Tab-separated table of C-alpha atoms in Angstrom:
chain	number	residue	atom	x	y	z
O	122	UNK	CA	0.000	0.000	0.000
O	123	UNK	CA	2.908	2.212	0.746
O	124	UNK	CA	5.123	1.833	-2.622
O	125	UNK	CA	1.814	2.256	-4.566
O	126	UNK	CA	1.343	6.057	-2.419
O	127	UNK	CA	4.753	6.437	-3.447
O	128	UNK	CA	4.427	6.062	-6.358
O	129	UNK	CA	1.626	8.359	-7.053
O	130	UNK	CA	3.358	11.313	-5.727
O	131	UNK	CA	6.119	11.440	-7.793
O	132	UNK	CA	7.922	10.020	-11.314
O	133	UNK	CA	11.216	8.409	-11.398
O	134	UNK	CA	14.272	10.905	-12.094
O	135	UNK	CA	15.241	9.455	-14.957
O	136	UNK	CA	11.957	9.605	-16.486
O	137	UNK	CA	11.691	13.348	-16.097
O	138	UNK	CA	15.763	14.270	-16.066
O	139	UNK	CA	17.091	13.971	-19.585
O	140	UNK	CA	20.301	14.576	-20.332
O	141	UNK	CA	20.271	18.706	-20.505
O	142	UNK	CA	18.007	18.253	-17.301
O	143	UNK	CA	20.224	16.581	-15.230
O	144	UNK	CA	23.166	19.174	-15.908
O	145	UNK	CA	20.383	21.976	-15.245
O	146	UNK	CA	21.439	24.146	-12.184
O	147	UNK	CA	19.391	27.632	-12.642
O	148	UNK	CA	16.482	28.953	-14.085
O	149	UNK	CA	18.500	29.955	-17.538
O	150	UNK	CA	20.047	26.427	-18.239
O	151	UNK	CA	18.408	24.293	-21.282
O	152	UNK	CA	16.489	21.457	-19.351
O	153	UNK	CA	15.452	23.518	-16.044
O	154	UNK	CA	11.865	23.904	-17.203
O	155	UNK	CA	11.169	20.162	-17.696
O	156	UNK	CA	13.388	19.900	-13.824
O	157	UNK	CA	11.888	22.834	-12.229
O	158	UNK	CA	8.264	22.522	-10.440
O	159	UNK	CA	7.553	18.419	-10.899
O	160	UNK	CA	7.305	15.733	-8.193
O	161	UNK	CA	9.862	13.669	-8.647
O	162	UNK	CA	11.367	10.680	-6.672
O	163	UNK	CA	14.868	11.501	-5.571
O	164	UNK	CA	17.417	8.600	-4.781
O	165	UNK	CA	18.138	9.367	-1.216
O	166	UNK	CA	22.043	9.151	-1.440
O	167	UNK	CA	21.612	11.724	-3.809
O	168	UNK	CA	20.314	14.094	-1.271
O	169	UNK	CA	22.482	16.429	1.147
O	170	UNK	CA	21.455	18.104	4.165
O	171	UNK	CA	21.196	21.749	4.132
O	172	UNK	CA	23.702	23.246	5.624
O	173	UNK	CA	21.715	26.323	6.529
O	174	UNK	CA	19.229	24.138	8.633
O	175	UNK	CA	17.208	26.672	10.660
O	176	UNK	CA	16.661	23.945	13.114
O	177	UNK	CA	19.438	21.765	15.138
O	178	UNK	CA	17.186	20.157	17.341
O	179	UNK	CA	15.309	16.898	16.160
O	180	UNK	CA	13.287	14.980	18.683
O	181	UNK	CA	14.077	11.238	18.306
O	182	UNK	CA	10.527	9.984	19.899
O	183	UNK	CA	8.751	12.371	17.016
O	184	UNK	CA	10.791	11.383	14.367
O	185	UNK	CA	10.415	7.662	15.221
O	186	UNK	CA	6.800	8.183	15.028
O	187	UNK	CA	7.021	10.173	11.881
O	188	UNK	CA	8.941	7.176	10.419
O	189	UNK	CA	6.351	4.610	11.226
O	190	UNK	CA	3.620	6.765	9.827
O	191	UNK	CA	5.873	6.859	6.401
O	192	UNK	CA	6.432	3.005	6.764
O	193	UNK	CA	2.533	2.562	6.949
O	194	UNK	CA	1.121	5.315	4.453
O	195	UNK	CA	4.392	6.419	3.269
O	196	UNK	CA	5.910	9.997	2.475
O	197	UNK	CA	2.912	11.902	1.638
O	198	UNK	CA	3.941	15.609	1.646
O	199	UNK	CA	7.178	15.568	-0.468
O	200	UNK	CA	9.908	17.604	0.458
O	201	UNK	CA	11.836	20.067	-1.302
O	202	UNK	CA	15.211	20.167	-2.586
O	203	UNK	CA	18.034	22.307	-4.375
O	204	UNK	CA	19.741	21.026	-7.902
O	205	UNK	CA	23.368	20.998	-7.475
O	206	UNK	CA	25.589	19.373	-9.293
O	207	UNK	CA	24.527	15.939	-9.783
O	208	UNK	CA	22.948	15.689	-6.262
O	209	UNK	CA	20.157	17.427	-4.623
O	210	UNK	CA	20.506	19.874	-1.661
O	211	UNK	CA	17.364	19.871	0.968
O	212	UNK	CA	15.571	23.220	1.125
O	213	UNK	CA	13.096	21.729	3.413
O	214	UNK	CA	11.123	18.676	5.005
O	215	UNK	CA	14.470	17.250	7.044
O	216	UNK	CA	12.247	15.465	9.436
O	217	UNK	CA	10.332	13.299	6.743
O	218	UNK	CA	13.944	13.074	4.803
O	219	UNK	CA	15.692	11.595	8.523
O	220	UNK	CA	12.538	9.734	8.890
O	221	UNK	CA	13.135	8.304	5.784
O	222	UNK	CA	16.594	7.322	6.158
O	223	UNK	CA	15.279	5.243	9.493
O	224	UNK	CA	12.788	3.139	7.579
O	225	UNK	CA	15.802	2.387	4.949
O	226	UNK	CA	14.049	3.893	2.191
O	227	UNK	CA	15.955	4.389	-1.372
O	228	UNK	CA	13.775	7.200	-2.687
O	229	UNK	CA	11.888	9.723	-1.709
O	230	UNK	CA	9.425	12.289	-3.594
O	231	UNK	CA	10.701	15.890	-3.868
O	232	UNK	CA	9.625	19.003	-5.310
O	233	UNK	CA	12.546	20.331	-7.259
O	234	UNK	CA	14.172	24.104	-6.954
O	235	UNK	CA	16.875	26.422	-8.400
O	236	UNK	CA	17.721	29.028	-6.429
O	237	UNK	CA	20.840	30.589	-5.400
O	238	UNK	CA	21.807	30.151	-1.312
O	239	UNK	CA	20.570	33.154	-0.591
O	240	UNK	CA	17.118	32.164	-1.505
O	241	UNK	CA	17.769	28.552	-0.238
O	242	UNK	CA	18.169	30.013	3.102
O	243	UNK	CA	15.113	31.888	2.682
O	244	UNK	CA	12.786	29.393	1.848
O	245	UNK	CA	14.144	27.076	4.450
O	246	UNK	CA	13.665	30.316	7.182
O	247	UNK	CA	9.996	30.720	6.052
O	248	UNK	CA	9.315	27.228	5.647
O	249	UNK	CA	10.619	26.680	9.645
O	250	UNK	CA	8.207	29.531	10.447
O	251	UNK	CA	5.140	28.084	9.166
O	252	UNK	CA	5.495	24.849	11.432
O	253	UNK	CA	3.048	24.114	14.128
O	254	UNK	CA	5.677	22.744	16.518
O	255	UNK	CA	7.801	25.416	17.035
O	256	UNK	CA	8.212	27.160	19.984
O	257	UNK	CA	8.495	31.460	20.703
O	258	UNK	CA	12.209	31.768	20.900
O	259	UNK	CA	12.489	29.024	17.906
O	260	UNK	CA	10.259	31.665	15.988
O	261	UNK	CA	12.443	34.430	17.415
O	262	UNK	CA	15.679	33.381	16.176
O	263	UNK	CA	14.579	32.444	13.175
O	264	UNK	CA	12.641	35.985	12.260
O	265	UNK	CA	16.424	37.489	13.534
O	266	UNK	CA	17.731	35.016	11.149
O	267	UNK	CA	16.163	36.292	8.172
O	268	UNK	CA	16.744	39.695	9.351
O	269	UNK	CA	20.429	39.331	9.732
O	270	UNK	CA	21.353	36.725	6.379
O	271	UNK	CA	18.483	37.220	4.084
O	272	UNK	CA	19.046	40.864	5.008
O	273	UNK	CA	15.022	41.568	5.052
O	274	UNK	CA	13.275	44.029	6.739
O	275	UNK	CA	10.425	43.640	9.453
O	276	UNK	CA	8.017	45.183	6.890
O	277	UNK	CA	9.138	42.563	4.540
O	278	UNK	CA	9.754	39.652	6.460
O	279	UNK	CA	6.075	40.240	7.802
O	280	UNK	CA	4.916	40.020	4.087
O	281	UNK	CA	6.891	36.656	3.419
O	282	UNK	CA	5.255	34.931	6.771
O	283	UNK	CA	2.083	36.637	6.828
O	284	UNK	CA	2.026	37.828	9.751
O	285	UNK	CA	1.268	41.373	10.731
O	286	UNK	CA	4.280	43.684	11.672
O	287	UNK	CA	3.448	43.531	15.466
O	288	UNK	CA	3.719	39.915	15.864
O	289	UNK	CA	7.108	39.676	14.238
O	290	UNK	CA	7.918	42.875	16.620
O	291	UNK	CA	6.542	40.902	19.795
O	292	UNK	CA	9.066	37.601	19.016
O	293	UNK	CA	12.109	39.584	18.348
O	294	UNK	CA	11.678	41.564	21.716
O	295	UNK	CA	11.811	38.174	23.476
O	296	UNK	CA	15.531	37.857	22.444
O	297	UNK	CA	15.609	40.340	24.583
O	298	UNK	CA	15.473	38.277	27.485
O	299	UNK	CA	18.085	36.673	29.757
O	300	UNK	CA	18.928	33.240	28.052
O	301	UNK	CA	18.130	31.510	31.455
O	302	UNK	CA	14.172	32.747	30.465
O	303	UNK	CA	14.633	32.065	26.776
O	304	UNK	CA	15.451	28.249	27.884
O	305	UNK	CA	12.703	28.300	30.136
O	306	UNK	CA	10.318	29.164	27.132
O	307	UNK	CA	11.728	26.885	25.202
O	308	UNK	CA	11.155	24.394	27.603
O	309	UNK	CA	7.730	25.254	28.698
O	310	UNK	CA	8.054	26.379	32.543
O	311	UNK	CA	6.433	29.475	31.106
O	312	UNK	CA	4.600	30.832	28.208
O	313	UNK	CA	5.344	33.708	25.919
O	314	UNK	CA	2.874	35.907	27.729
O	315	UNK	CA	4.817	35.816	30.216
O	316	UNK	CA	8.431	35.901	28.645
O	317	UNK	CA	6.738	39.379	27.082
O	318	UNK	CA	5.843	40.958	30.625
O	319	UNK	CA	9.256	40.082	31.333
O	320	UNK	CA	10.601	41.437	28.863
O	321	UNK	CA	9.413	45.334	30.818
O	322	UNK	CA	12.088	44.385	33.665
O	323	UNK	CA	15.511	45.635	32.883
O	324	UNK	CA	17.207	45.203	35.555
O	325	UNK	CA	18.399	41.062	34.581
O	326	UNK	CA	18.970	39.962	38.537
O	327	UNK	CA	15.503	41.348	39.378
O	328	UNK	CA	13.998	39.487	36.249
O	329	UNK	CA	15.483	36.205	36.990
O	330	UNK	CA	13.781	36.860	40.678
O	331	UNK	CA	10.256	37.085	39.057
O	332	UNK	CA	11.227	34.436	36.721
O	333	UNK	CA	11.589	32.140	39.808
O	334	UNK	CA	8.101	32.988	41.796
O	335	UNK	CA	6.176	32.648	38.156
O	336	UNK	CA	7.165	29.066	38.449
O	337	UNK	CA	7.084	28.486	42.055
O	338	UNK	CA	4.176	29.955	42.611
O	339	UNK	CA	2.793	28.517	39.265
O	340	UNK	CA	1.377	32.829	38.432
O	341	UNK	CA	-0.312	33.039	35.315
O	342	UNK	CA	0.368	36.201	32.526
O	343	UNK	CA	-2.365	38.201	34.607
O	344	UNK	CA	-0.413	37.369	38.124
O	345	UNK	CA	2.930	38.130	36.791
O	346	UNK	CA	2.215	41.339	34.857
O	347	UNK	CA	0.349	42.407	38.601
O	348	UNK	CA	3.802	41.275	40.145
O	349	UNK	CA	6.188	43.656	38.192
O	350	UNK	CA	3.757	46.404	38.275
O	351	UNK	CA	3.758	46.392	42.342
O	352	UNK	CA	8.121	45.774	41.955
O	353	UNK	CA	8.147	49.012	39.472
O	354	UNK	CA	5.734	51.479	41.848
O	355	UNK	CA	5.938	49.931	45.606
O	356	UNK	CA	3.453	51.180	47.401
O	357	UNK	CA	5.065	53.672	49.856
O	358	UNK	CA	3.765	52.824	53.891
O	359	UNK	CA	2.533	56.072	55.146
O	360	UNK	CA	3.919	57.959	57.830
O	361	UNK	CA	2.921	57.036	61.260
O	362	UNK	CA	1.946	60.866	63.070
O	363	UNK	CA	3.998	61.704	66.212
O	364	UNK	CA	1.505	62.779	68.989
O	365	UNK	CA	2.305	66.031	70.260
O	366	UNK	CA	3.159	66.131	73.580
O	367	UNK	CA	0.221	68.460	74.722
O	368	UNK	CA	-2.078	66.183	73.051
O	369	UNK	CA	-0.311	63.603	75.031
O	370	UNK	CA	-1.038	65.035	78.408
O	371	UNK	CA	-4.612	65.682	77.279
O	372	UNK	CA	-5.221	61.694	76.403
O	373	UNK	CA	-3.730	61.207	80.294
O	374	UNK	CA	-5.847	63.880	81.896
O	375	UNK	CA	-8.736	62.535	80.175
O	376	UNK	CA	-8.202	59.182	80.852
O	377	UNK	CA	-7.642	59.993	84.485
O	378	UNK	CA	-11.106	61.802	84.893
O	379	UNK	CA	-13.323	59.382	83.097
O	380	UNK	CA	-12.008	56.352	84.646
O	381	UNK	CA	-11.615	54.868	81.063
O	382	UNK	CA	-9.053	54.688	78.071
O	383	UNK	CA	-9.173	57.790	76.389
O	384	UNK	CA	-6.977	57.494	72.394
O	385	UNK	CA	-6.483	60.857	70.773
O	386	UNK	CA	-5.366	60.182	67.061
O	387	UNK	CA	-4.424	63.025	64.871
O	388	UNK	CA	-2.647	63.209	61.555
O	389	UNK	CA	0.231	65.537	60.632
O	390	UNK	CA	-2.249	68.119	58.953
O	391	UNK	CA	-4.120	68.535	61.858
O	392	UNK	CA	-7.114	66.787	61.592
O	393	UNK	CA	-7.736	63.937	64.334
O	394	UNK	CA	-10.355	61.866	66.522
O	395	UNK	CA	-10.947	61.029	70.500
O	396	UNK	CA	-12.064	57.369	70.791
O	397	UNK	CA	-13.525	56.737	74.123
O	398	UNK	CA	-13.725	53.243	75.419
O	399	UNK	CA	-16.266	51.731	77.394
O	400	UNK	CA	-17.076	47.522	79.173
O	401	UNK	CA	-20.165	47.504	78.916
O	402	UNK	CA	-24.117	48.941	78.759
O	403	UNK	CA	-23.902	50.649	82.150
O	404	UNK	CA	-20.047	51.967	81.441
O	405	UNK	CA	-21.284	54.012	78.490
O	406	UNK	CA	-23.813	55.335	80.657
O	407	UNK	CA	-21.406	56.317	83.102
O	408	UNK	CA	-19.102	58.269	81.185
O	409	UNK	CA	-21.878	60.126	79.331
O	410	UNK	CA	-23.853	61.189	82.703
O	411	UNK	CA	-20.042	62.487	83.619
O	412	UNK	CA	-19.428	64.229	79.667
O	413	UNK	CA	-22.707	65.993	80.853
């Protein structure tokens, strides 16, 4: 069931490569428009890795699942490669090409490209960007990526993803952040929303601090954007008022004469209260028959 998949996806090389096709290595050389654009099963040990692979990090538990699903229903998306030379260079799809590999296959279908590195690396950056499984700072380095060797602007880039200007913004400011907090992204102890209310906390040994009560204390975005707010403007505890000293001899005097506890408060503007205190019913009478 899985050859005959295969071979619906794509044709053999040699029945699409003649002999000005298989020398074709850009747009201009006779052959390139028969080459260029078709589905065509690639001998695997005529496939290199690109060197420019946006991602380093393959997880062996996905990939052997990925390779059963090819051994069952084989490779279904095909991936994409680069002409050069006699051999083909991978633009795309390394998982389903190293998934491949595991199940020992000899071929594998591949859209076929010419493009110079420059726009290898780009469509291997974009391509990365469009996955499902990537995580912020993944995302992140890979905008920077494009920024930096494909030389694009935000505007630009923003156009090539689809994505609006903002969200490309909001992933490069996470670079930003202490590479202790971009690992724990990465890993999952927190989320983006938070790594982006981080992001407002300069000073690094104070954001690390945060960092460390958003995962012991488990705080969601909402918590830890309430957290920095009260680090950023502490509440300042308000003066307790001194007393005066005549106001002190008054509280004594009147405690003294009515036989109870007389408080005088009064704030440093002037204002103020007496609070009389009585034990019971009959007390309260007391001291009021003596107020008259």
């Amino acid at each position: 069931m899985a050859k005959e998949k295969k071979r619906a996806l794509g044709r053999g090389l040699s029945a699409l490569l003649s002999e000005s096709g298989e020398k074709a290595n850009s747009v201009k050389d006779t052959g390139a428009k028969e080459l260029v654009g078709n589905i065509i099963e690639i001998p695997i040990e005529r496939i290199i890795p690109n060197p420019n692979q946006p991602r380093t990090h393959f997880d062996p538990k996905a990939l052997q699942e990925l390779a059963h699903s090819i051994k069952e229903l084989g490779v279904i998306q095909p991936i994409t490669v680069r002409k050069v030379g006699d051999n083909f260079e991978l633009i795309s799809g390394e998982r389903r090409f190293r998934a491949s590999q595991l199940n020992g296959l000899e071929r594998i279908p591949a859209f076929v490209r010419l493009a110079d590195d420059r726009e290898m690396l780009e469509m291997a950056l974009v391509e990365n960007i469009q996955r499902e499984d990537l995580d912020a700072i993944e995302i992140a380095l890979t905008y920077q990526r494009l920024i930096d060797e494909v030389d694009l602007t935000q505007e630009e880039m923003s156009q090539r993803v689809g994505k609006d200007r903002s969200t490309v913004t909001n992933y490069l400011r996470l670079l930003k952040l202490d590479p202790i907090v971009q690992t724990g992204i990465r890993d999952g102890m927190i989320s983006m929303g938070h790594g982006r209310a981080l992001i407002s906390v300069e000073d690094i040994d104070k954001q690390l601090e945060i960092y460390e009560q958003i995962i012991r204390k488990s705080l969601s975005v909402r918590q830890t954007e309430q957290l920095i707010k009260s680090h950023k403007n502490p509440s300042k505890p308000k003066e307790k008022a001194v007393l005066p000293n005549e106001f002190k001899k008054s509280q004594k005097e009147w405690t003294d004469r009515l036989d109870t506890k007389v408080e005088i408060v009064r704030s440093n503007n002037g204002k103020g209260k007496v609070i009389l205190n009585f034990n019971s019913d009959a007390d309260f009478q007391r001291i009021k028959d003596l107020l008259k």
